[in-house]
Amino acid sequence: MCGIIGLVAKEEFGVRDELLKGLKRLEYRGYDSSGFATSNGDFVKTVGEINNLLDNVDKTLKARTAIAHTRWATHGGVTEINSHPHFNKEKTLFVVHNGIIENFQKLKEDLELEGYEFISQTDTEVIVHFLDSKIKQGKSVKEALLEFEKTVKGTYAILAINKDEEKIYALKKDSPLALGITKTGFVLGSDIYAFSDKTKKAIFFDDNELAEITAEKYAFFDKEGNEIVKAPKTFEWEEAKEQELDFAHYMIKEIKEQPKTSKRLIESLHTLQKDKLKEFAKLIKDCKKLFFIAAGTSYHASLIGAYLFNNQGIDARTMIASEFENFSLVDKDTLIIPISQSGETMDVVSVLKEIKKAGAKVASIINVPYSTIQRHSDLSIETLAGQEVCVASTKTFTNQLIVLFALAKELGYEMDIEGIPDKIQKTIDENEEKTKEIAKELSQKRDIFILGKGATYPIAREIALKLKEIDYIHASGMMAGELKHGTIALIEDGTPVISLIPKSDLSMDSSTKEVEARGAKTIIISNNGGDFIVPDSDDAEFAVYSTMIGHLLSYYIGVELNLPIDKPRNLAKSVTVK
Ligand code: M6R
């Protein structure tokens, strides 16, 4: 959450065209407000999307060094004052920050005793005054940052610049930060999206590392201030090019890309990632305990993973990452499988740091290469869905499922994975018009229930999540068998209930009849007749095609309601705070 970017170049660059274009690539990390500052002392902050900032910046403004921030508010409301960069009284020192300073109250009180006045309600403002205080005591910015690191509790990726100095100072703990190496200088960013249009060569900060970057060179230091050598890495990445957006929204573009993205993944699982797949399957077979950890949509994928692995005789469980410590025990014979699109979800990262102490092994399923979770893994399979811009996950979910299918196949599960891309295309082609029609009706409803069982229970939850996050409709994805133990009391005349009925499951038919008998308006997704008919398949594969219908429905409801589909309110794509 929150995106930060910094640019330092040999020649002057246009702030609007270079810096803020880069910041826009990070907008999915938060869009409450944004701002920038340059080493010439220019700065602007605005509330709302980055376009508001663009409207307020002189097109001719140039700089050689600048930092910028897009905010997902944690401490302090969505106001211009609370936007980053934060600065000292003289407006000569500017700071952007992603993370949370946990002991900010104590630091603030100490600084107030020194005479510092705070103008914002943020935790971040303590950083700039702390540094300012140390600099005024005669310390260098580097020394001030090292002292800050020793004093602070919390998570942070920080960029700082001084007026009239062509240098960026960077410090990182727990929140992600990377340094891209370009032809004209360097770009710092919260993740590779910040600069993957300019370079595929980067250095990834580890915790407690500090760096000083000028246009000519960079230097990294450990927490004692000793210089350390870090080697650049080259990464592969498929860009989502804004100029190629021939769809109204990224969500629908990303739904429709899936025949291509799933095919690319399947090919790679047969070639480049083949050995990793085998090694991953061996880890699964050899472990004594297996836990998936994930959040949101990735958690729904993990439920399917648990279903498939249990089916193959492996005792596999899954846990919402933020609750892992309360419900699970780990030892050195445990295999942890984190699933994450971003590879940065803090709830998952925190678990990994803890379980590593117990000696557990980590094999992850990740979309973004060199992300924190991947770098904390013993082994990692990439989902190769390419950049996903819409905050809601669609194509990355499908590819997570395909990796799980491939692993299950290694364990003995029989399935035709190669046929999936064509069947995805068929599902979209044969059902899209109908989803538009039904979306009109559903857009007028306040509550929607979705019923599933076994492999489709996770899909019921996934569809419910999309209806909530995209359409702001209360939706509940349920195990069909559990309905009659209470929730059925909510069913009245006309209550919409989406039933996921693979042809093998007769019990789903009965649950559907039970709600119909109480007046529910059922919408049936099945591979055996119904409102939406998807290609013939087994239950696990059915999960993929029924998800398509659910994602299309939530997309078209969002269109009906004229909602900000790609950037729903209060959300961010990469949840890097706890
Ligand atoms: O990057 P991750 O897969 O770890 O993210 C997990 C969730 O935050 C994410 O799936 C979220 O629920 C999406 N908004 C769902 O569409």
XYZ file of C-alpha atoms and ligand atoms in Angstrom:
594
model
C 0.000 0.000 0.000
C 1.281 3.412 -0.985
C 3.669 3.612 -3.894
C 6.927 5.516 -3.877
C 9.206 6.446 -6.726
C 12.434 8.409 -7.074
C 14.333 9.485 -10.179
C 17.884 10.706 -10.436
C 19.343 11.388 -13.888
C 22.361 12.920 -15.591
C 20.182 15.297 -17.644
C 17.079 17.171 -16.533
C 13.819 15.268 -17.031
C 10.233 16.498 -17.281
C 8.596 15.989 -13.890
C 5.186 15.452 -15.424
C 6.258 13.138 -18.244
C 8.903 11.093 -16.494
C 8.422 11.108 -12.727
C 4.638 11.258 -12.585
C 4.204 8.802 -15.459
C 6.245 6.381 -13.333
C 4.144 7.198 -10.279
C 0.994 6.478 -12.278
C 2.265 2.944 -12.822
C 2.127 2.523 -9.042
C -1.339 3.978 -8.626
C -2.815 0.533 -7.975
C -0.968 0.645 -4.624
C -3.240 3.432 -3.378
C -5.091 6.396 -4.802
C -6.194 8.554 -1.871
C -3.740 11.345 -2.700
C -0.381 11.939 -4.329
C 2.520 14.349 -4.442
C 6.113 14.954 -5.474
C 9.156 17.079 -4.627
C 12.288 17.928 -6.588
C 15.801 18.856 -5.520
C 15.053 22.375 -6.779
C 12.583 22.665 -3.914
C 9.450 22.440 -6.090
C 6.627 20.340 -4.676
C 2.901 19.768 -5.261
C 0.405 17.573 -3.390
C -3.214 16.859 -4.301
C -6.064 14.725 -2.996
C -7.566 11.968 -5.164
C -6.198 10.180 -8.205
C -2.831 11.020 -9.757
C -4.643 12.744 -12.647
C -5.486 15.532 -10.176
C -1.777 15.946 -9.517
C -1.018 15.963 -13.240
C -3.579 18.764 -13.707
C -1.706 20.833 -11.123
C 1.823 20.474 -12.442
C 3.403 22.845 -14.910
C 4.187 20.867 -18.087
C 7.581 22.561 -18.359
C 8.752 21.718 -14.831
C 12.092 19.922 -14.932
C 14.524 18.425 -12.421
C 17.458 16.056 -12.171
C 16.358 14.521 -8.869
C 12.828 14.014 -7.592
C 10.667 11.765 -5.422
C 6.924 11.083 -5.517
C 4.254 9.181 -3.601
C 0.755 7.805 -4.107
C -1.071 7.252 -0.825
C -3.360 4.680 0.743
C -4.223 6.412 3.984
C -3.325 4.709 7.266
C -2.670 7.475 9.824
C -4.627 10.665 9.202
C -7.478 11.393 6.809
C -7.339 11.924 3.076
C -6.190 15.563 2.968
C -3.589 17.567 1.105
C -1.608 18.181 4.326
C -1.453 14.450 5.048
C -0.244 13.682 1.509
C 3.421 12.984 0.935
C 6.109 14.291 0.541
C 6.444 15.594 4.084
C 9.019 18.332 4.641
C 10.877 20.302 7.307
C 9.946 23.853 8.300
C 12.409 25.379 5.822
C 11.090 23.123 3.010
C 14.603 21.905 2.222
C 14.275 18.236 3.214
C 11.555 16.041 1.659
C 10.516 12.503 2.536
C 8.148 9.919 1.042
C 7.342 6.750 2.957
C 5.530 3.456 2.503
C 4.839 1.572 5.731
C 3.844 2.378 9.289
C 5.928 4.008 12.022
C 4.561 2.224 15.093
C 6.287 4.347 17.754
C 5.493 7.632 15.998
C 3.629 9.019 19.027
C 6.684 8.750 21.286
C 9.000 10.102 18.556
C 6.594 12.975 17.972
C 6.479 13.887 21.673
C 10.293 13.899 21.848
C 10.511 16.092 18.752
C 7.849 18.453 20.083
C 9.986 18.915 23.212
C 12.784 19.994 20.861
C 10.396 22.601 19.425
C 9.210 20.825 16.255
C 5.676 21.634 15.154
C 3.637 18.986 13.374
C 1.196 20.050 10.699
C -0.180 16.636 9.608
C -1.821 13.704 11.384
C 0.494 11.174 9.732
C 3.080 8.875 11.267
C 5.440 9.808 8.399
C 5.960 13.408 9.469
C 8.129 12.216 12.407
C 10.661 10.872 9.893
C 11.381 14.216 8.303
C 11.610 16.091 11.620
C 13.763 13.360 13.156
C 16.210 13.574 10.243
C 16.098 17.368 10.287
C 16.916 17.413 13.988
C 19.943 15.132 13.545
C 21.170 17.061 10.490
C 20.951 20.311 12.462
C 23.073 18.639 15.141
C 25.773 18.241 12.475
C 25.114 14.733 11.249
C 25.030 13.765 7.567
C 21.739 12.510 6.064
C 23.235 9.012 6.008
C 24.130 9.196 9.714
C 20.698 10.588 10.533
C 19.037 7.705 8.681
C 21.191 5.134 10.479
C 20.198 6.668 13.793
C 16.561 6.714 12.731
C 16.796 3.011 11.998
C 18.035 2.327 15.518
C 15.251 4.386 17.103
C 12.215 3.509 15.035
C 9.769 0.625 15.340
C 7.703 -0.234 12.316
C 7.898 -0.877 8.603
C 9.297 1.479 6.030
C 10.572 2.130 2.553
C 11.754 5.728 2.679
C 13.144 8.073 0.041
C 14.607 11.409 1.111
C 16.050 14.328 -0.847
C 17.758 17.547 0.163
C 17.181 20.791 -1.719
C 20.122 21.566 -4.040
C 21.666 18.103 -3.712
C 21.358 15.716 -6.668
C 21.112 12.581 -4.561
C 18.390 10.275 -3.247
C 18.739 8.578 0.131
C 16.808 5.325 0.535
C 16.139 3.113 3.543
C 14.123 -0.088 3.767
C 12.685 -2.482 6.336
C 9.730 -4.796 5.595
C 8.178 -2.539 2.935
C 9.430 -3.316 -0.574
C 11.938 -1.181 -2.466
C 13.931 -1.717 -5.650
C 16.506 0.263 -7.620
C 16.152 0.155 -11.400
C 19.253 0.819 -13.484
C 18.428 2.811 -16.615
C 20.420 4.344 -19.466
C 20.054 7.837 -18.033
C 20.487 7.162 -14.323
C 18.452 5.365 -11.656
C 14.817 4.853 -10.660
C 13.767 3.788 -7.199
C 10.350 2.228 -6.850
C 8.124 0.198 -4.549
C 8.223 -2.590 -7.101
C 9.327 -3.400 -10.615
C 6.136 -1.891 -12.143
C 7.653 1.509 -11.327
C 10.346 1.079 -13.939
C 9.789 -2.089 -15.964
C 9.028 0.094 -19.031
C 12.555 1.553 -18.763
C 14.724 -1.341 -17.621
C 14.662 -5.008 -16.676
C 17.810 -4.634 -14.547
C 17.366 -3.955 -10.851
C 18.759 -4.306 -7.366
C 16.308 -5.362 -4.667
C 16.763 -3.879 -1.205
C 16.933 -6.292 1.705
C 15.791 -5.266 5.171
C 17.889 -2.718 7.055
C 19.711 -1.554 3.969
C 20.417 2.067 3.191
C 21.508 3.466 -0.158
C 22.777 6.743 -1.566
C 22.080 7.224 -5.253
C 23.360 9.915 -7.604
C 23.009 9.924 -11.407
C 26.478 8.396 -11.723
C 26.540 5.732 -9.015
C 24.852 4.007 -6.149
C 26.216 2.765 -2.833
C 24.511 0.374 -0.400
C 25.204 0.205 3.338
C 24.285 -2.171 6.169
C 22.783 -0.927 9.413
C 26.203 -0.132 10.825
C 26.931 2.072 7.827
C 29.448 -0.306 6.214
C 29.326 -0.385 2.423
C 27.972 -3.635 0.969
C 28.147 -5.011 -2.558
C 24.880 -5.908 -4.241
C 24.586 -7.402 -7.700
C 21.889 -6.271 -10.157
C 19.384 -8.920 -11.278
C 17.648 -9.181 -14.625
C 13.927 -9.975 -14.605
C 11.346 -11.020 -17.222
C 8.059 -9.165 -17.210
C 5.134 -8.575 -19.555
C 3.925 -4.989 -19.397
C 0.326 -3.866 -19.446
C 0.672 -1.026 -21.940
C -1.759 1.776 -21.270
C -1.802 2.888 -24.892
C -2.963 -0.596 -25.859
C -6.054 -0.400 -23.652
C -8.716 -1.047 -26.258
C -11.182 -2.025 -23.544
C -13.212 0.256 -21.299
C -11.459 -1.114 -18.200
C -8.431 -3.169 -17.293
C -10.698 -5.679 -15.522
C -12.378 -6.808 -18.729
C -9.079 -6.675 -20.628
C -7.543 -8.938 -18.010
C -10.494 -11.336 -17.999
C -10.271 -11.645 -21.779
C -6.508 -12.088 -21.815
C -6.823 -15.403 -20.034
C -6.739 -17.798 -22.984
C -3.323 -16.258 -23.781
C -1.957 -15.964 -20.227
C -3.073 -19.454 -19.218
C -1.492 -20.911 -22.358
C 1.806 -19.157 -21.655
C 1.867 -20.604 -18.137
C 0.992 -24.126 -19.265
C 3.794 -24.040 -21.847
C 6.289 -22.863 -19.271
C 5.266 -25.612 -16.831
C 6.256 -28.059 -19.580
C 9.544 -26.331 -20.345
C 11.264 -23.601 -18.314
C 9.480 -24.337 -15.034
C 9.287 -28.112 -15.493
C 12.100 -28.968 -13.067
C 10.788 -26.573 -10.455
C 7.361 -28.180 -10.740
C 8.830 -31.622 -10.081
C 10.902 -30.343 -7.163
C 7.815 -28.599 -5.739
C 5.803 -31.828 -5.982
C 8.605 -33.691 -4.204
C 8.539 -31.193 -1.349
C 4.796 -31.794 -1.066
C 5.217 -35.570 -0.991
C 8.085 -35.437 1.530
C 6.660 -33.024 4.087
C 4.811 -34.108 7.227
C 2.527 -31.069 7.441
C 1.430 -28.731 4.675
C -0.109 -25.301 5.044
C -1.076 -22.859 2.342
C -1.061 -19.230 3.420
C -2.675 -16.448 1.461
C -5.187 -13.595 1.546
C -8.243 -12.563 -0.469
C -8.504 -14.090 -3.913
C -5.214 -15.943 -3.472
C -6.715 -17.575 -0.377
C -9.566 -18.846 -2.552
C -6.989 -20.426 -4.868
C -5.364 -22.049 -1.844
C -8.690 -23.618 -0.835
C -8.754 -25.332 -4.228
C -5.156 -26.418 -3.631
C -6.141 -28.007 -0.320
C -9.104 -29.722 -2.026
C -6.882 -31.177 -4.764
C -4.002 -32.261 -2.537
C -6.323 -33.907 0.018
C -7.880 -35.694 -2.923
C -4.415 -37.137 -3.601
C -3.934 -38.275 -0.015
C -1.859 -35.285 1.155
C -3.054 -33.726 4.398
C -3.106 -30.107 3.241
C -4.676 -27.162 5.062
C -4.998 -23.541 4.259
C -5.028 -20.520 6.476
C -5.786 -16.835 6.017
C -2.337 -15.340 6.532
C -3.389 -12.724 9.090
C -4.746 -15.483 11.380
C -2.009 -18.032 10.810
C -0.276 -17.571 14.169
C -3.569 -18.104 16.032
C -4.500 -21.410 14.461
C -1.402 -23.246 13.249
C 1.689 -24.972 14.503
C 4.795 -25.235 12.390
C 7.992 -27.277 12.712
C 10.958 -28.175 10.530
C 8.995 -30.872 8.686
C 6.282 -28.419 7.643
C 5.965 -27.145 4.097
C 4.443 -23.688 3.740
C 2.979 -22.738 0.364
C 2.317 -19.001 0.112
C 0.150 -17.980 -2.837
C 0.254 -14.327 -3.829
C -0.143 -12.231 -6.957
C 1.970 -9.316 -5.753
C 4.362 -11.339 -3.633
C 4.266 -8.397 -1.213
C 1.182 -8.987 0.946
C 2.396 -8.059 4.422
C 0.155 -10.594 6.215
C 1.941 -13.344 4.271
C 5.435 -11.829 4.559
C 5.057 -11.604 8.356
C 4.151 -15.293 8.613
C 7.149 -16.266 6.485
C 9.547 -14.383 8.731
C 8.186 -16.232 11.777
C 7.965 -19.739 10.330
C 11.491 -19.564 8.935
C 12.668 -19.451 12.560
C 11.022 -22.871 13.095
C 12.956 -24.244 10.116
C 9.898 -24.849 7.890
C 10.412 -24.979 4.115
C 8.716 -22.456 1.832
C 7.629 -23.146 -1.744
C 5.630 -20.269 -3.196
C 3.299 -19.525 -6.115
C 3.864 -15.902 -7.130
C 3.152 -13.575 -10.034
C 5.667 -10.760 -9.536
C 9.282 -11.884 -9.929
C 11.816 -10.958 -7.232
C 8.980 -9.917 -4.940
C 9.543 -10.190 -1.181
C 7.671 -13.490 -0.823
C 9.593 -15.022 -3.697
C 12.862 -13.881 -2.175
C 11.851 -15.507 1.138
C 11.076 -18.830 -0.553
C 13.240 -21.927 -0.923
C 11.491 -22.590 -4.223
C 9.015 -20.572 -6.267
C 6.820 -21.120 -9.306
C 5.824 -18.039 -11.262
C 2.268 -17.725 -12.540
C 3.364 -15.652 -15.567
C 0.077 -13.799 -15.880
C 1.988 -10.574 -16.605
C 1.076 -7.253 -15.105
C -2.415 -7.105 -13.605
C -3.535 -3.503 -13.309
C -7.117 -3.806 -12.058
C -7.150 -3.950 -8.266
C -9.368 -7.040 -8.444
C -7.477 -10.208 -9.334
C -8.820 -12.173 -12.296
C -6.219 -13.607 -14.692
C -3.752 -14.153 -11.864
C -6.333 -16.259 -9.984
C -6.811 -18.531 -12.991
C -3.064 -19.008 -13.341
C -2.723 -19.766 -9.631
C -5.320 -22.509 -10.145
C -3.404 -23.866 -13.129
C -0.190 -24.158 -11.103
C -2.165 -26.033 -8.433
C -3.673 -28.304 -11.096
C -0.189 -29.032 -12.450
C 1.071 -29.871 -8.957
C -1.956 -32.094 -8.314
C -1.247 -33.823 -11.620
C 2.314 -34.508 -10.459
C 0.726 -36.120 -7.393
C -1.477 -38.316 -9.564
C -4.641 -36.272 -10.191
C -5.900 -36.856 -13.712
C -6.793 -33.790 -15.679
C -6.518 -32.243 -19.158
C -4.698 -29.013 -18.357
C -3.770 -28.333 -21.996
C -7.442 -27.937 -22.952
C -8.069 -25.135 -20.439
C -7.163 -22.058 -22.575
C -9.625 -23.013 -25.328
C -12.360 -23.803 -22.837
C -11.825 -20.427 -21.161
C -12.321 -18.788 -24.564
C -15.462 -20.844 -25.162
C -16.851 -19.916 -21.726
C -16.396 -16.222 -22.447
C -17.704 -16.411 -26.041
C -20.823 -18.350 -25.133
C -21.792 -16.511 -21.944
C -20.697 -12.888 -22.101
C -23.969 -11.514 -23.558
C -26.013 -13.351 -20.946
C -23.824 -11.997 -18.126
C -24.637 -8.464 -19.351
C -28.357 -9.258 -19.236
C -28.318 -10.812 -15.760
C -25.985 -8.093 -14.461
C -28.784 -5.565 -15.148
C -31.104 -7.416 -12.748
C -28.451 -8.104 -10.121
C -27.270 -4.495 -10.082
C -30.552 -3.592 -8.342
C -30.097 -6.099 -5.494
C -28.692 -5.430 -2.033
C -27.780 -9.014 -1.092
C -26.615 -11.922 -3.226
C -25.856 -15.461 -2.051
C -23.567 -17.847 -3.885
C -23.580 -21.558 -3.120
C -20.828 -24.065 -3.785
C -19.458 -27.337 -2.463
C -16.045 -28.997 -2.607
C -14.035 -27.422 -5.420
C -16.732 -24.826 -6.069
C -17.038 -23.584 -2.472
C -13.895 -21.444 -2.951
C -15.435 -20.106 -6.163
C -18.626 -19.152 -4.327
C -16.415 -17.114 -1.990
C -14.415 -15.678 -4.864
C -17.545 -14.494 -6.686
C -18.862 -12.995 -3.443
C -15.584 -11.130 -2.923
C -15.788 -9.635 -6.415
C -19.411 -8.564 -5.936
C -18.357 -6.801 -2.753
C -15.157 -5.155 -3.951
C -16.239 -4.163 -7.468
C -19.980 -3.624 -7.058
C -20.320 -2.736 -3.352
C -23.107 -5.331 -3.060
C -23.317 -7.426 0.081
C -22.619 -10.985 -1.060
C -22.065 -14.209 0.791
C -20.263 -17.205 -0.710
C -21.312 -20.287 1.209
C -20.895 -24.010 1.546
C -24.280 -25.120 0.268
C -24.683 -27.688 3.044
C -24.253 -25.019 5.725
C -27.078 -22.837 4.430
C -29.840 -24.689 6.231
C -28.026 -24.231 9.547
C -29.037 -20.595 9.790
C -28.439 -18.431 6.735
C -31.493 -19.782 4.915
C -33.523 -17.501 7.217
C -32.379 -14.615 4.998
C -33.900 -16.057 1.836
C -37.109 -14.273 0.837
C -39.121 -13.827 -2.314
C -36.746 -12.770 -5.076
C -33.442 -13.093 -3.130
C -30.800 -13.845 -5.766
C -28.878 -17.073 -5.193
C -26.139 -18.127 -7.623
C -25.712 -21.905 -7.550
C -22.530 -23.553 -8.832
C -23.563 -27.025 -9.994
C -20.990 -29.258 -11.663
C -22.767 -32.189 -13.283
C -21.298 -34.662 -10.791
C -22.899 -33.041 -7.799
C -26.503 -33.985 -7.155
C -26.482 -32.562 -3.641
C -26.024 -29.072 -5.084
C -29.289 -29.612 -6.938
C -31.065 -30.279 -3.646
C -29.619 -27.181 -1.952
C -30.745 -25.127 -4.940
C -34.267 -26.559 -4.746
C -34.396 -25.762 -1.003
C -33.806 -22.048 -1.592
C -36.140 -21.994 -4.608
C -38.871 -23.430 -2.379
C -38.452 -20.332 -0.185
C -38.791 -17.897 -3.074
C -35.126 -17.408 -4.054
C -34.408 -16.349 -7.629
C -31.703 -18.847 -8.518
C -29.093 -18.363 -11.220
C -27.474 -21.641 -12.152
C -23.932 -21.990 -13.456
C -23.383 -25.542 -14.613
C -21.803 -27.779 -17.224
C -25.118 -29.600 -17.496
C -27.826 -27.055 -18.333
C -28.710 -23.869 -16.437
C -28.582 -20.112 -16.902
C -24.894 -20.260 -17.750
C -23.527 -23.371 -19.420
C -19.783 -23.858 -19.276
C -17.653 -26.507 -21.017
C -17.752 -30.079 -19.828
C -15.035 -30.848 -17.276
C -14.304 -32.305 -13.864
C -15.139 -30.310 -10.706
C -11.715 -28.716 -10.267
C -11.656 -27.430 -13.830
C -15.294 -26.368 -13.508
C -13.998 -23.998 -10.841
C -12.076 -22.091 -13.535
C -15.020 -21.699 -15.900
C -17.556 -20.820 -13.213
C -15.129 -18.166 -11.952
C -15.164 -16.626 -15.458
C -18.936 -16.212 -15.227
C -18.691 -14.746 -11.727
C -15.975 -12.297 -12.764
C -17.908 -11.253 -15.891
C -21.070 -10.761 -13.832
C -19.332 -8.566 -11.292
C -17.674 -6.608 -14.098
C -20.937 -5.907 -15.924
C -22.777 -5.057 -12.687
C -20.018 -2.487 -12.104
C -20.603 -1.137 -15.621
C -24.370 -0.911 -14.959
C -23.729 0.983 -11.732
C -21.067 3.169 -13.343
C -18.530 2.328 -10.637
C -14.749 2.895 -10.674
C -14.178 -0.755 -11.582
C -10.387 -0.786 -11.802
C -9.885 1.243 -8.636
C -12.659 0.448 -6.168
C -13.009 2.684 -3.128
C -10.805 2.086 -0.074
C -8.723 -0.626 -1.760
C -5.172 -1.046 -2.990
C -3.792 -3.885 -5.043
C -0.708 -4.563 -3.006
C -1.500 -4.728 0.704
C 1.875 -4.012 2.266
C 0.684 -3.055 5.743
C -0.769 -5.324 8.433
O -1.131 -9.982 -4.010
P -1.924 -11.015 -3.291
O -2.414 -12.102 -4.148
O -1.174 -11.557 -2.083
O -3.165 -10.229 -2.714
C -4.096 -10.831 -1.867
C -5.358 -10.020 -1.788
O -5.081 -8.750 -1.255
C -6.051 -9.868 -3.149
O -6.327 -11.099 -3.705
C -7.346 -9.062 -2.987
O -8.271 -9.785 -2.245
C -7.917 -8.676 -4.357
N -8.468 -7.359 -4.261
C -8.984 -9.586 -4.828
O -9.535 -9.248 -6.048
